[in-house]
mmCIF file of C-alpha atoms in Angstrom:
data_model
loop_
_atom_site.group_PDB
_atom_site.id
_atom_site.type_symbol
_atom_site.label_atom_id
_atom_site.label_comp_id
_atom_site.label_asym_id
_atom_site.label_seq_id
_atom_site.Cartn_x
_atom_site.Cartn_y
_atom_site.Cartn_z
ATOM 1 C CA MET A 1 126.838 119.565 113.722
ATOM 2 C CA THR A 2 124.372 117.369 111.713
ATOM 3 C CA LYS A 3 120.724 117.740 111.977
ATOM 4 C CA SER A 4 118.807 114.950 113.001
ATOM 5 C CA PRO A 5 116.197 113.731 110.172
ATOM 6 C CA LYS A 6 112.353 114.333 110.821
ATOM 7 C CA SER A 7 111.334 111.170 111.377
ATOM 8 C CA LEU A 8 107.455 109.552 111.337
ATOM 9 C CA LEU A 9 106.533 106.187 112.759
ATOM 10 C CA ILE A 10 103.759 104.633 111.532
ATOM 11 C CA ILE A 11 102.690 101.229 113.008
ATOM 12 C CA ASP A 12 100.011 98.700 111.648
ATOM 13 C CA GLY A 13 98.452 97.480 115.039
ATOM 14 C CA ALA A 14 97.172 94.163 113.361
ATOM 15 C CA TYR A 15 100.569 93.144 112.022
ATOM 16 C CA LEU A 16 102.216 93.983 115.313
ATOM 17 C CA GLN A 17 99.737 91.854 117.446
ATOM 18 C CA GLN A 18 99.704 88.961 114.752
ATOM 19 C CA TYR A 19 103.543 88.761 114.713
ATOM 20 C CA SER A 20 104.537 89.533 118.406
ATOM 21 C CA ARG A 21 102.355 86.282 119.168
ATOM 22 C CA GLY A 22 101.073 87.574 122.365
ATOM 23 C CA THR A 23 103.953 89.125 123.923
ATOM 24 C CA LYS A 24 103.094 92.152 125.891
ATOM 25 C CA ILE A 25 104.508 95.077 124.314
ATOM 26 C CA ASN A 26 106.098 97.937 125.997
ATOM 27 C CA PHE A 27 105.508 100.781 123.535
ATOM 28 C CA VAL A 28 107.548 103.430 124.977
ATOM 29 C CA LYS A 29 110.629 101.109 125.277
ATOM 30 C CA LEU A 30 109.508 100.315 121.355
ATOM 31 C CA VAL A 31 109.718 103.675 120.414
ATOM 32 C CA GLU A 32 113.092 104.538 122.409
ATOM 33 C CA THR A 33 114.584 101.293 120.818
ATOM 34 C CA LEU A 34 113.671 102.804 117.294
ATOM 35 C CA GLN A 35 114.800 106.126 117.907
ATOM 36 C CA ILE A 36 118.464 104.506 119.089
ATOM 37 C CA GLU A 37 118.615 101.960 115.903
ATOM 38 C CA LEU A 38 117.538 104.725 113.628
ATOM 39 C CA GLU A 39 119.784 107.219 114.811
ATOM 40 C CA GLY A 40 117.454 109.804 113.959
ATOM 41 C CA GLY A 41 116.363 111.685 117.374
ATOM 42 C CA SER A 42 112.729 111.296 118.325
ATOM 43 C CA PHE A 43 109.898 111.017 116.008
ATOM 44 C CA TYR A 44 108.023 113.925 115.436
ATOM 45 C CA GLU A 45 104.743 112.041 115.343
ATOM 46 C CA ARG A 46 103.629 108.541 115.836
ATOM 47 C CA TRP A 47 100.640 106.809 114.558
ATOM 48 C CA TYR A 48 98.972 103.786 115.508
ATOM 49 C CA PHE A 49 96.403 101.869 112.919
ATOM 50 C CA THR A 50 93.782 99.314 114.093
ATOM 51 C CA SER A 51 90.656 98.164 114.220
ATOM 52 C CA ARG A 52 88.028 97.661 117.161
ATOM 53 C CA PRO A 53 87.508 93.967 117.461
ATOM 54 C CA ASP A 54 83.703 92.898 117.671
ATOM 55 C CA GLY A 55 81.820 93.040 120.714
ATOM 56 C CA SER A 56 82.203 95.819 123.274
ATOM 57 C CA PRO A 57 82.672 98.829 121.394
ATOM 58 C CA HIS A 58 84.868 99.986 124.191
ATOM 59 C CA ALA A 59 86.951 96.884 124.944
ATOM 60 C CA LEU A 60 90.378 98.438 123.742
ATOM 61 C CA ASP A 61 89.502 101.897 125.393
ATOM 62 C CA GLY A 62 92.236 101.529 127.911
ATOM 63 C CA PHE A 63 94.668 100.260 125.633
ATOM 64 C CA PHE A 64 94.057 103.049 122.988
ATOM 65 C CA ASN A 65 94.061 105.927 125.971
ATOM 66 C CA TYR A 66 97.671 104.474 127.202
ATOM 67 C CA LEU A 67 98.748 104.659 123.553
ATOM 68 C CA ARG A 68 97.639 108.328 123.559
ATOM 69 C CA SER A 69 99.244 108.986 126.711
ATOM 70 C CA ALA A 70 102.499 111.158 126.728
ATOM 71 C CA PRO A 71 105.621 109.634 128.521
ATOM 72 C CA PRO A 72 106.202 108.044 130.898
ATOM 73 C CA LYS A 73 102.849 107.097 131.101
ATOM 74 C CA GLY A 74 102.924 106.296 127.687
ATOM 75 C CA PRO A 75 104.195 106.276 124.219
ATOM 76 C CA HIS A 76 102.218 109.348 122.969
ATOM 77 C CA PHE A 77 100.901 107.903 119.742
ATOM 78 C CA ARG A 78 98.078 109.096 117.614
ATOM 79 C CA VAL A 79 95.410 106.424 117.278
ATOM 80 C CA GLU A 80 93.392 105.478 114.171
ATOM 81 C CA VAL A 81 90.729 103.212 114.639
ATOM 82 C CA TYR A 82 88.730 101.385 111.903
ATOM 83 C CA ASP A 83 85.513 99.137 111.779
ATOM 84 C CA LEU A 84 85.616 95.837 110.578
ATOM 85 C CA LYS A 85 83.570 94.267 107.562
ATOM 86 C CA ASN A 86 82.126 90.810 106.718
ATOM 87 C CA LYS A 87 83.897 88.845 104.290
ATOM 88 C CA ALA A 88 82.697 85.529 103.004
ATOM 89 C CA HIS A 89 84.287 82.692 100.751
ATOM 90 C CA SER A 90 83.169 79.567 99.549
ATOM 91 C CA CYS A 91 85.167 76.465 99.391
ATOM 92 C CA PRO A 92 85.590 75.300 95.814
ATOM 93 C CA GLU A 93 85.366 71.463 96.810
ATOM 94 C CA CYS A 94 82.394 71.473 99.026
ATOM 95 C CA SER A 95 80.524 74.942 98.452
ATOM 96 C CA ASN A 96 80.194 75.668 102.078
ATOM 97 C CA TYR A 97 80.624 79.417 103.043
ATOM 98 C CA VAL A 98 83.115 80.432 105.452
ATOM 99 C CA SER A 99 82.356 83.957 106.939
ATOM 100 C CA PHE A 100 84.938 86.177 109.011
ATOM 101 C CA ARG A 101 85.831 89.711 109.711
ATOM 102 C CA VAL A 102 88.579 91.883 108.500
ATOM 103 C CA GLN A 103 89.846 95.022 108.772
ATOM 104 C CA LYS A 104 88.186 98.008 106.593
ATOM 105 C CA GLY A 105 90.464 100.918 105.736
ATOM 106 C CA VAL A 106 93.523 100.410 107.671
ATOM 107 C CA ASP A 107 95.693 99.847 104.707
ATOM 108 C CA VAL A 108 94.544 102.801 103.012
ATOM 109 C CA GLY A 109 94.697 105.115 105.834
ATOM 110 C CA ILE A 110 98.414 104.026 106.369
ATOM 111 C CA ALA A 111 99.224 104.131 102.792
ATOM 112 C CA THR A 112 97.798 107.994 102.851
ATOM 113 C CA LEU A 113 99.368 109.334 105.880
ATOM 114 C CA LEU A 114 102.666 107.787 104.709
ATOM 115 C CA LEU A 115 102.241 109.552 101.176
ATOM 116 C CA LYS A 116 100.956 112.792 102.991
ATOM 117 C CA HIS A 117 103.794 113.288 105.135
ATOM 118 C CA ALA A 118 106.375 112.597 102.101
ATOM 119 C CA PHE A 119 104.630 114.789 99.760
ATOM 120 C CA ILE A 120 104.128 117.900 102.124
ATOM 121 C CA GLY A 121 107.740 117.527 103.320
ATOM 122 C CA ALA A 122 107.251 117.256 107.033
ATOM 123 C CA ALA A 123 108.992 113.758 106.918
ATOM 124 C CA ASP A 124 112.758 113.078 105.873
ATOM 125 C CA ARG A 125 112.582 109.189 107.429
ATOM 126 C CA ILE A 126 109.612 107.332 107.685
ATOM 127 C CA ALA A 127 109.351 104.166 109.840
ATOM 128 C CA LEU A 128 106.892 101.609 108.835
ATOM 129 C CA LEU A 129 106.148 98.793 111.460
ATOM 130 C CA ALA A 130 104.223 96.613 108.997
ATOM 131 C CA GLY A 131 104.731 93.605 106.686
ATOM 132 C CA ASP A 132 101.709 93.831 104.122
ATOM 133 C CA GLY A 133 102.867 93.965 100.439
ATOM 134 C CA ASP A 134 99.908 95.998 99.898
ATOM 135 C CA PHE A 135 102.025 99.130 101.160
ATOM 136 C CA ARG A 136 104.223 98.527 98.262
ATOM 137 C CA GLU A 137 103.133 100.995 95.978
ATOM 138 C CA ALA A 138 103.172 103.903 98.685
ATOM 139 C CA VAL A 139 106.580 102.989 99.826
ATOM 140 C CA LYS A 140 107.691 103.065 96.304
ATOM 141 C CA ILE A 141 106.305 106.259 95.497
ATOM 142 C CA ALA A 142 107.674 107.939 98.837
ATOM 143 C CA LYS A 143 111.035 106.527 98.135
ATOM 144 C CA ASP A 144 111.407 107.041 94.435
ATOM 145 C CA GLU A 145 109.588 110.123 93.628
ATOM 146 C CA VAL A 146 109.869 112.048 96.741
ATOM 147 C CA ARG A 147 113.212 110.768 97.888
ATOM 148 C CA LYS A 148 112.215 109.680 101.561
ATOM 149 C CA ASP A 149 114.387 107.433 103.579
ATOM 150 C CA ILE A 150 111.909 104.516 104.208
ATOM 151 C CA VAL A 151 112.464 101.947 107.178
ATOM 152 C CA ILE A 152 110.596 99.005 107.267
ATOM 153 C CA VAL A 153 110.402 97.465 110.651
ATOM 154 C CA GLY A 154 109.239 93.855 111.189
ATOM 155 C CA PHE A 155 110.022 90.714 113.058
ATOM 156 C CA ASN A 156 112.676 88.272 111.697
ATOM 157 C CA ASP A 157 110.314 85.407 110.869
ATOM 158 C CA GLY A 158 109.676 86.067 107.201
ATOM 159 C CA SER A 159 106.414 88.132 108.129
ATOM 160 C CA VAL A 160 107.702 91.190 106.328
ATOM 161 C CA SER A 161 106.914 90.890 102.377
ATOM 162 C CA ARG A 162 109.656 90.594 99.937
ATOM 163 C CA GLU A 163 107.913 93.677 98.105
ATOM 164 C CA LEU A 164 108.551 95.822 101.336
ATOM 165 C CA GLN A 165 111.937 94.187 101.808
ATOM 166 C CA SER A 166 112.892 95.206 98.446
ATOM 167 C CA LEU A 167 111.938 98.805 98.780
ATOM 168 C CA GLY A 168 112.871 99.963 102.148
ATOM 169 C CA ARG A 169 115.484 99.593 104.812
ATOM 170 C CA VAL A 170 114.822 96.481 106.661
#
């Protein structure tokens, strides 16, 4: 009997929210579907990384509690929530400043977790639901140096960077 690989799931919440285009996601079904598609049994850990929106600091607490809940009430994720930071750019033509809020630390947190589980041997397979090319180096090291099976999960709309597509199974 073949032993199922130890699989880890990491989700970039901002990517999932941006490209799901307002579709309500059933995270329990998402996890079940990924486990079937990957033919690898259940994920030994599931992680969801995101940042808290401006305004009420507790606006998403109900959602985060749902993500942390065990089945059948929830998908049983470990949730990491980061702050937002201010970013400003000036228009090169009119010199007007535009300021906006961006995630601070989410990509570093994801890359660090991916590499940690690869290097300590906890995972045979890492499923990364993300599209950002910033994960390229972490994915490349986990795949090429530590010989982990990396699966990039994303939407079929061009939202997964070419850098990620070239490194992992998509």
